[in-house]
Short mmCIF file of C-alpha atoms in Angstrom, two decimals:
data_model
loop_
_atom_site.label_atom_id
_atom_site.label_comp_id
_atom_site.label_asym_id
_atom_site.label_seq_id
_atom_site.Cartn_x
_atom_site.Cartn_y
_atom_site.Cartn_z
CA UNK A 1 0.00 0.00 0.00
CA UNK A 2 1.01 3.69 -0.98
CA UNK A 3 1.26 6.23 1.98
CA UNK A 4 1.85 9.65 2.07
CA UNK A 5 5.72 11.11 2.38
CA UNK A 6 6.40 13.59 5.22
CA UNK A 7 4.30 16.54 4.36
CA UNK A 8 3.55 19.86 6.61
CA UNK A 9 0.43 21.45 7.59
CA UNK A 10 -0.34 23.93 4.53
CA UNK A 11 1.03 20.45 1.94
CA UNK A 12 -2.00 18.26 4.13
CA UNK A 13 -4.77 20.38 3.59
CA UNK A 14 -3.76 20.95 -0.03
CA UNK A 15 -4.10 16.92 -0.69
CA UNK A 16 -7.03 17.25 1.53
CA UNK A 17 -8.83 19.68 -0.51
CA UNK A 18 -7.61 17.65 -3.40
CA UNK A 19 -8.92 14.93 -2.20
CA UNK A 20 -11.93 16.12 -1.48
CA UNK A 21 -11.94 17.30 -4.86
CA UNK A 22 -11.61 13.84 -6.39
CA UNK A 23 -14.39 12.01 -4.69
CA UNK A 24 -16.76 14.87 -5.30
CA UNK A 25 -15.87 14.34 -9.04
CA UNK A 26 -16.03 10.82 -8.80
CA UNK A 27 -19.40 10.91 -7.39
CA UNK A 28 -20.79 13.37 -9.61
CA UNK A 29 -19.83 11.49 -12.88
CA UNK A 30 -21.17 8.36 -11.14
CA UNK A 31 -24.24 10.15 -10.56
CA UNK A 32 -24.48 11.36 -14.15
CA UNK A 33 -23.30 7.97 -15.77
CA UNK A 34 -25.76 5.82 -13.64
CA UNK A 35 -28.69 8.36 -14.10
CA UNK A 36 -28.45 8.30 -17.97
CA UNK A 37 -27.94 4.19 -18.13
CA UNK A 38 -30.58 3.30 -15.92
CA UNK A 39 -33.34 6.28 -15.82
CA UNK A 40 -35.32 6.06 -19.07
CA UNK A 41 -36.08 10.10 -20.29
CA UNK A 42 -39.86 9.19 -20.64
CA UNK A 43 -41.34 9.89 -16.88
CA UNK A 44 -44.45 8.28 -16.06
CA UNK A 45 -44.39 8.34 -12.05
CA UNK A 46 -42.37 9.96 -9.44
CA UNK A 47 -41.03 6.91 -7.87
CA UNK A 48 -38.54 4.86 -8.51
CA UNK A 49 -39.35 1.28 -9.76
CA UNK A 50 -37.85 -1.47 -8.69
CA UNK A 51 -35.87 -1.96 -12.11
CA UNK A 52 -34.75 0.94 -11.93
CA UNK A 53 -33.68 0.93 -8.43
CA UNK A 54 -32.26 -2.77 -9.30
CA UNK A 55 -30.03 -1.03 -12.13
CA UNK A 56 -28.95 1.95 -9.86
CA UNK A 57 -27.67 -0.42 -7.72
CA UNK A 58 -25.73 -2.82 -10.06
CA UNK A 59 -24.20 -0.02 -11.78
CA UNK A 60 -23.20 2.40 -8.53
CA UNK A 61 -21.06 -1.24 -7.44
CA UNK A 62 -19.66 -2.11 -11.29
CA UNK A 63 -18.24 1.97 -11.28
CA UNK A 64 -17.17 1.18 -7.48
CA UNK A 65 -15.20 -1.80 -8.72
CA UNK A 66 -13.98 -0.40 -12.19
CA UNK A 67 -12.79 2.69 -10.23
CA UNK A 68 -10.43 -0.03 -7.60
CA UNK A 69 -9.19 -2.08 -10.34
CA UNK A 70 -8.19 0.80 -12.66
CA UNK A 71 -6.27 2.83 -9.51
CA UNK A 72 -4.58 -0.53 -8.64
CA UNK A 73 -3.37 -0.97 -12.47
CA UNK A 74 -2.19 2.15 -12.53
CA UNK A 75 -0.58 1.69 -9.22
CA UNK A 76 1.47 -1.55 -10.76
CA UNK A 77 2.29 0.00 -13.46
CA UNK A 78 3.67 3.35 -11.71
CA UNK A 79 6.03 0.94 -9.40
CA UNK A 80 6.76 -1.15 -12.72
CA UNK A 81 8.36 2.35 -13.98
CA UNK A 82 9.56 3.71 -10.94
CA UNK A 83 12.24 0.21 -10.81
CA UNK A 84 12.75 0.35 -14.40
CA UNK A 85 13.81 4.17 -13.46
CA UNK A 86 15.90 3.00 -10.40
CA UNK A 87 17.98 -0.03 -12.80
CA UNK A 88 18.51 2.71 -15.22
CA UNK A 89 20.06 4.64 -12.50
CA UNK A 90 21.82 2.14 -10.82
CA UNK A 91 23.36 0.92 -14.65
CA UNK A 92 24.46 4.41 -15.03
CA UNK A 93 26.60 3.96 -11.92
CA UNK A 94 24.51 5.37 -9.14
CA UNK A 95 23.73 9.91 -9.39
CA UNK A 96 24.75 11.76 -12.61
CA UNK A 97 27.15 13.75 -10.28
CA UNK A 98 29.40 10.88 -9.49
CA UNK A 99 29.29 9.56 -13.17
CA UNK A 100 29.37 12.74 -15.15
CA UNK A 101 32.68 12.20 -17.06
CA UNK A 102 34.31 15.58 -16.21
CA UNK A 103 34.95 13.84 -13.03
CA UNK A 104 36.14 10.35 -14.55
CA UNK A 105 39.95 10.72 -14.48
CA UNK A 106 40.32 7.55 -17.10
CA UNK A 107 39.30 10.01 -19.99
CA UNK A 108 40.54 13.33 -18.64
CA UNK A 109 42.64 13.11 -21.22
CA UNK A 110 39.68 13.20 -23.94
CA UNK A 111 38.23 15.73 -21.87
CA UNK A 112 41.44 18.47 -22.38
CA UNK A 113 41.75 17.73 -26.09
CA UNK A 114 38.36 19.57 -26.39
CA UNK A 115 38.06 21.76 -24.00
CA UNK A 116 35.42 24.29 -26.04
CA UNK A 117 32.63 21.25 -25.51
CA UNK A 118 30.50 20.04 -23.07
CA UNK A 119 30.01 16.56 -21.55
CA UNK A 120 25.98 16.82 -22.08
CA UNK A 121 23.69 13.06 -21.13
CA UNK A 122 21.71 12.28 -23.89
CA UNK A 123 18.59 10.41 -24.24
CA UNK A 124 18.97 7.38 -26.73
CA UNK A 125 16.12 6.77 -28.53
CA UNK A 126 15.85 2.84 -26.74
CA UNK A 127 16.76 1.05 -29.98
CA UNK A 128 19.73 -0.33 -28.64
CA UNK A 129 21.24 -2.33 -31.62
CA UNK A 130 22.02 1.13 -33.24
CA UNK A 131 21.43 4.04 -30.68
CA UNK A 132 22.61 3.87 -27.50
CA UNK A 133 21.13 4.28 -23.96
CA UNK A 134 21.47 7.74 -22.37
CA UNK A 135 24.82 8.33 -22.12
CA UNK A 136 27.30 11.47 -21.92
CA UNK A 137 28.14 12.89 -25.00
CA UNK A 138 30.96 15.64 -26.23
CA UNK A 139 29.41 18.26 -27.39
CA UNK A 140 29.79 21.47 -29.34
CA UNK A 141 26.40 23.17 -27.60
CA UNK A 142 26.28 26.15 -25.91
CA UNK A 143 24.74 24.43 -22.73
CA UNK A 144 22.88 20.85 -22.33
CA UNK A 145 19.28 20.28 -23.70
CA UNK A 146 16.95 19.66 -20.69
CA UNK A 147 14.92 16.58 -20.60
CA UNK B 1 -3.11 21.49 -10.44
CA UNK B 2 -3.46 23.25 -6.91
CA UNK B 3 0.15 21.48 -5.94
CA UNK B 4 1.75 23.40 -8.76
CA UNK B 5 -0.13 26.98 -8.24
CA UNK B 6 2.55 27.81 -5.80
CA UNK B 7 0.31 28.86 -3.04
CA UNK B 8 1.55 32.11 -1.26
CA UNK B 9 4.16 34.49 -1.18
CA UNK B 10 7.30 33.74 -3.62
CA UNK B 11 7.09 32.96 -7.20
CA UNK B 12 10.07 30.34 -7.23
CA UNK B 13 8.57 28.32 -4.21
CA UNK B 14 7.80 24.65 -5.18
CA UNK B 15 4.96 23.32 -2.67
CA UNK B 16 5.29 19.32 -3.87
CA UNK B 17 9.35 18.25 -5.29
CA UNK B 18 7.93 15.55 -8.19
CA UNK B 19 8.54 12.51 -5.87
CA UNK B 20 6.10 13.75 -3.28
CA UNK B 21 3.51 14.26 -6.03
CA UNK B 22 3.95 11.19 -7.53
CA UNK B 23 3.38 9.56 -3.96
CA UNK B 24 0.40 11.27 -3.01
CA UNK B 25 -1.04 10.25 -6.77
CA UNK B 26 -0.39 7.19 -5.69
CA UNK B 27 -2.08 7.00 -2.57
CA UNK B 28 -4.63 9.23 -3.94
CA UNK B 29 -5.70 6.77 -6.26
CA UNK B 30 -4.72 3.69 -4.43
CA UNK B 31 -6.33 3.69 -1.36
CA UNK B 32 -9.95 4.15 -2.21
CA UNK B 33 -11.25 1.80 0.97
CA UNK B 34 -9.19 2.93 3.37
CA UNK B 35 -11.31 4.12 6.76
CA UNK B 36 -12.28 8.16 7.00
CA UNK B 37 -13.62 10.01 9.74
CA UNK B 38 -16.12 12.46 7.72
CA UNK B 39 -18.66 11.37 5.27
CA UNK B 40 -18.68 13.84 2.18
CA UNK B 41 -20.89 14.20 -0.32
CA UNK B 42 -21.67 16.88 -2.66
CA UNK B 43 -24.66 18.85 -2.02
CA UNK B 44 -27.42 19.81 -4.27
CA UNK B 45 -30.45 22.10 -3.50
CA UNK B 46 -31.77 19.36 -1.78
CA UNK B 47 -29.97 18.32 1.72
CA UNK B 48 -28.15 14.85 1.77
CA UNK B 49 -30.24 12.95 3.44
CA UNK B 50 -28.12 9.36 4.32
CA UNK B 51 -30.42 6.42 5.26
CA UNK B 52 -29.27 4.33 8.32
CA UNK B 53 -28.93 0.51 7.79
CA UNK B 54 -32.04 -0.55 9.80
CA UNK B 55 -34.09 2.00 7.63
CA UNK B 56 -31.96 0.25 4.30
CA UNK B 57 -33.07 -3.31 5.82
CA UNK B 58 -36.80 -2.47 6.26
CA UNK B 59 -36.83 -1.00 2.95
CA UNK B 60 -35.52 -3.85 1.01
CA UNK B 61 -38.04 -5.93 3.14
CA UNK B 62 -40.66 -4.22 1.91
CA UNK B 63 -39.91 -3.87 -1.45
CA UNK B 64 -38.25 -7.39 -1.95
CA UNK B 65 -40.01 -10.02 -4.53
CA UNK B 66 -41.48 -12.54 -2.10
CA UNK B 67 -42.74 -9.43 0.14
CA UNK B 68 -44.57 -8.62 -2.80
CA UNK B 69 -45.68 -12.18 -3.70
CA UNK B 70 -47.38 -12.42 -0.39
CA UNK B 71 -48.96 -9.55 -1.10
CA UNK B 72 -50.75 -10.34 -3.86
CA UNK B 73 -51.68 -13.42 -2.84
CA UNK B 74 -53.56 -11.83 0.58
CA UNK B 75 -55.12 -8.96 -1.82
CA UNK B 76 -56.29 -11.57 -4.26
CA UNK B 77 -57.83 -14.25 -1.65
CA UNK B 78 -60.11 -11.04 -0.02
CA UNK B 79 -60.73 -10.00 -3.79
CA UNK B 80 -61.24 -13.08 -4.98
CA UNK B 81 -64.03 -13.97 -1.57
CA UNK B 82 -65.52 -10.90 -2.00
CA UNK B 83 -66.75 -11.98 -6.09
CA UNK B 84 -67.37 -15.75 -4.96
CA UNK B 85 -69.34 -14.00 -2.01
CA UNK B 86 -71.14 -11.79 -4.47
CA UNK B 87 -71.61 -14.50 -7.49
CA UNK B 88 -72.99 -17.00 -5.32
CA UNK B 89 -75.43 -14.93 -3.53
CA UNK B 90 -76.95 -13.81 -6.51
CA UNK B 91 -76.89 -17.67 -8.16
CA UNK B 92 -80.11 -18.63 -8.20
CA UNK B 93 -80.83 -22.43 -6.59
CA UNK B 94 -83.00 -24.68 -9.06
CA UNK B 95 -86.26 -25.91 -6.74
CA UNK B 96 -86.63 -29.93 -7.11
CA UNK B 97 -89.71 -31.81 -6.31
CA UNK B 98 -87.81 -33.12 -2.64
CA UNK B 99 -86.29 -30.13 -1.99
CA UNK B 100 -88.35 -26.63 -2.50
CA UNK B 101 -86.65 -24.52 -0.53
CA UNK B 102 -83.10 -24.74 0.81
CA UNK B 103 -82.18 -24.16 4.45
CA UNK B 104 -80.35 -21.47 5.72
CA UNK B 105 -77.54 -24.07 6.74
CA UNK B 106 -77.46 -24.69 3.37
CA UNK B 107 -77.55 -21.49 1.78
CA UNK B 108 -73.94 -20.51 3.57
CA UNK B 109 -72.38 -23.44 2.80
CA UNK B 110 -72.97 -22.55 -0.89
CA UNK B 111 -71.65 -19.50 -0.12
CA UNK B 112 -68.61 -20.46 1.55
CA UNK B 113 -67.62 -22.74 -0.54
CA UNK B 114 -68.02 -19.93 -3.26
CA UNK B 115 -65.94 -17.69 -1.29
CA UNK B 116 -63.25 -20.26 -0.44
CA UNK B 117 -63.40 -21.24 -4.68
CA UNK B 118 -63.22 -18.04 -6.04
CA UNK B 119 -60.69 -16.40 -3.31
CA UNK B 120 -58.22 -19.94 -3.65
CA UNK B 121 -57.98 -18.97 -7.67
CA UNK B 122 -57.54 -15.04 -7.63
CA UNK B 123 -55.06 -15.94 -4.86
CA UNK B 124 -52.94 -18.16 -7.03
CA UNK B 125 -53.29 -15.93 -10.05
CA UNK B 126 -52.28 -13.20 -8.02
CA UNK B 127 -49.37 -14.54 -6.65
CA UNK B 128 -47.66 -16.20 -9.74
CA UNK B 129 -48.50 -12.88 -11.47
CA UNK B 130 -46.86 -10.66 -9.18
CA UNK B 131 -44.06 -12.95 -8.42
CA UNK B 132 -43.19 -13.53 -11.91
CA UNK B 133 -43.36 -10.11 -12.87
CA UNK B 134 -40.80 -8.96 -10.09
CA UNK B 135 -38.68 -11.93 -10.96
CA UNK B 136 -38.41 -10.24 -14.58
CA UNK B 137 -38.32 -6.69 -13.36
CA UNK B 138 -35.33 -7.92 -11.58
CA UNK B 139 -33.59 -9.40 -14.00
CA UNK B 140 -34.32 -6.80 -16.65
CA UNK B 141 -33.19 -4.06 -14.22
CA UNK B 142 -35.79 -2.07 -16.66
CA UNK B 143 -39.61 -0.97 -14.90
CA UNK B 144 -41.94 -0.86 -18.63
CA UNK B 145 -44.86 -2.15 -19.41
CA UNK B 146 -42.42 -5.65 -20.74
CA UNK B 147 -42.46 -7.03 -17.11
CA UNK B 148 -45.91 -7.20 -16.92
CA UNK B 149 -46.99 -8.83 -20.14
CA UNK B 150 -44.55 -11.31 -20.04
CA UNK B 151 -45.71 -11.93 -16.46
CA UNK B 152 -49.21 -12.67 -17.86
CA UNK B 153 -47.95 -15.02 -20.38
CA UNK B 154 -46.14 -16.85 -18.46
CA UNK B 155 -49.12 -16.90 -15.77
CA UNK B 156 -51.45 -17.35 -18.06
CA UNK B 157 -49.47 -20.42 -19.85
CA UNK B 158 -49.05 -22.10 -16.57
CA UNK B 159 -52.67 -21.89 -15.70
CA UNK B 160 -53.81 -23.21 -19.04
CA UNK B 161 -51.53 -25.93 -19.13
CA UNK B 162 -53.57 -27.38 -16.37
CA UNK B 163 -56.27 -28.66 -19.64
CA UNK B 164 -53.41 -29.29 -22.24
CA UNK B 165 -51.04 -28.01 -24.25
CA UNK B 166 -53.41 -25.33 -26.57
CA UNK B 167 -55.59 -24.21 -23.75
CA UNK B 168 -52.07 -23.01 -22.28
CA UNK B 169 -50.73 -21.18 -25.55
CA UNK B 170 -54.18 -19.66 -26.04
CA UNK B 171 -54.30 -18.93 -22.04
CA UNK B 172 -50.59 -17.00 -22.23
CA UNK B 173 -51.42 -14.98 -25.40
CA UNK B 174 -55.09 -13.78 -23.20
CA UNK B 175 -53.48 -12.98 -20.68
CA UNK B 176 -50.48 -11.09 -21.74
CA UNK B 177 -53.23 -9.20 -23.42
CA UNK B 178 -54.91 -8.68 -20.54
CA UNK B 179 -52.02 -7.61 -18.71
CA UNK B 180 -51.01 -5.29 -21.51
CA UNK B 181 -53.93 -3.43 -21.32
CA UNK B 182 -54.25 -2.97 -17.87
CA UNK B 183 -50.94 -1.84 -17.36
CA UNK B 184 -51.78 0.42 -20.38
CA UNK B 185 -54.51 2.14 -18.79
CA UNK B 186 -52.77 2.76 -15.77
CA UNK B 187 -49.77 4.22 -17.34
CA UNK B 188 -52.34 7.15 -19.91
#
């Protein structure tokens, strides 16, 4: 299970209100999506039949359960990215600080035969049999491209 | 976002670094059963009115398929007396030669057994009617005028099958009619 990271007062009452926010929502559309599937437009009486109420109740627990299964997918799949993100670091050797290549004193010497360009990381584009993995690059740029 | 609006006084000042954010998405989204103190919801012009569970029980009770059933059944045995009651009081006896005039003994027997007749049927149509219909209604999770005329065919089919197989079709198809129009005139 999730849980929240250290957060002070005026942080708390933002997720609060955010909270708050999102279940409001949540009900709303629920209201609106069950209202239109199971309320015919035609009214005939002011009550509810028992169809109806039958429906209402089938589909408040189906957008119940869609609403858990969909957070805890996209909970598995968050944590599946967040390792993948952590083995990329940890390949890289650990922070960019203690791998950036300025500080690597095995190719200083590739480092003073240019000294006009930047060590900058680039992003490969993940097709590894002909572009690389992020890595540092030499480069004639005026400063790094953000990612 | 409100986490990225940068609440107060600075215009540099981050409220939420990306990792927080990420984990309060997370638990956001995550933890939808988890226990809370305050029950919110949204208010219309109406107030929120929250039923307790006794109030939830009783009302399921009451509007539950058997519940309704029984219902019918009671409605239709004092319906059903009442016409027996009615037709056999107004039946008139045939004199014979030994017997010219019934005795009173006699007279409420007839009209018992009238009663008892006529209330035992309207009882049993009554109840397979409304059961059957709330069955469907159920299932269908739809309230039209469907339920009830395929509640009358089916009632009507299982009351004709009792003399054969064509008395039951012909049975089902009067009675769905029946049923049809009834619910018809209530509806307009």
């Amino acid at each position: 299970m999730a849980g929240l990271p250290a957060l002070n007062d005026e942080q708390m009452k933002l997720v609060q209100d955010l909270e708050i926010e999102m279940l409001s929502d949540m009900y709303t559309r629920m209201t609106n999506s069950c209202h239109t599937k199971c309320i015919p437009t035609k009214y005939k009486d002011a009550e509810i039949g028992k169809g109806e109420a039958v429906c209402i109740d089938r589909c408040v627990a189906k957008y119940w359960e869609i609403h858990e299964r969909v957070g805890k997918k996209l909970q598995k799949m968050s944590s599946q990215d967040e390792e993948s993100f952590e083995k990329d670091d940890g390949r890289a050797g650990g922070s960019e600080i203690s791998n950036h290549p300025a500080a690597d004193p095995s190719i200083a010497s590739l480092t003073q035969q240019h000294p006009n360009k930047l060590w900058c990381l680039f992003e490969g584009r993940g097709d590894e049999a002909q572009d690389p993995v992020d890595g540092y690059c030499l480069t004639s740029q005026h400063s790094c491209p953000e990612y | 976002m409100a986490s990225n609006a940068g609440v107060g006084d600075g215009i540099n000042k981050t409220l939420f670094t990306p990792q927080q954010i990420d984990q309060i998405a997370k638990y956001l989204v995550m933890n939808q059963r988890r226990e809370r103190e305050n029950l919110i919801l949204p208010r219309s012009f109406t107030p929120t009115v929250i039923k307790s569970r006794e109030e939830k029980t009783v009302e399921a009770m009451f509007e539950s398929c058997p519940f309704k059933a029984m219902l019918s059944l009671v409605a239709g045995f004092v319906l059903g007396g009442g016409i027996g009651l009615f037709a056999a009081s107004v039946t008139p006896t045939i004199p014979t030669p030994d017997k010219p005039q019934p005795t009173a003994r006699e007279v409420l027997r007839e009209l018992k057994v009238s009663t008892l007749s006529y209330g035992k049927n309207f009882a049993t149509i009554g109840f397979m009617f409304s059961g059957v219909e709330c069955a469907i209604e159920s299932y269908r999770g739809k309230t039209d005028w469907k339920n009830g005329t395929y509640a009358g065919g089916i009632t009507g089919g299982i009351l004709g099958l009792r003399a054969g197989v064509k008395a039951g079709v012909v049975g089902a198809f009067g009675f769905a009619v029946f049923s049809f129009a009834i619910d018809y005139y209530m509806r307009h």
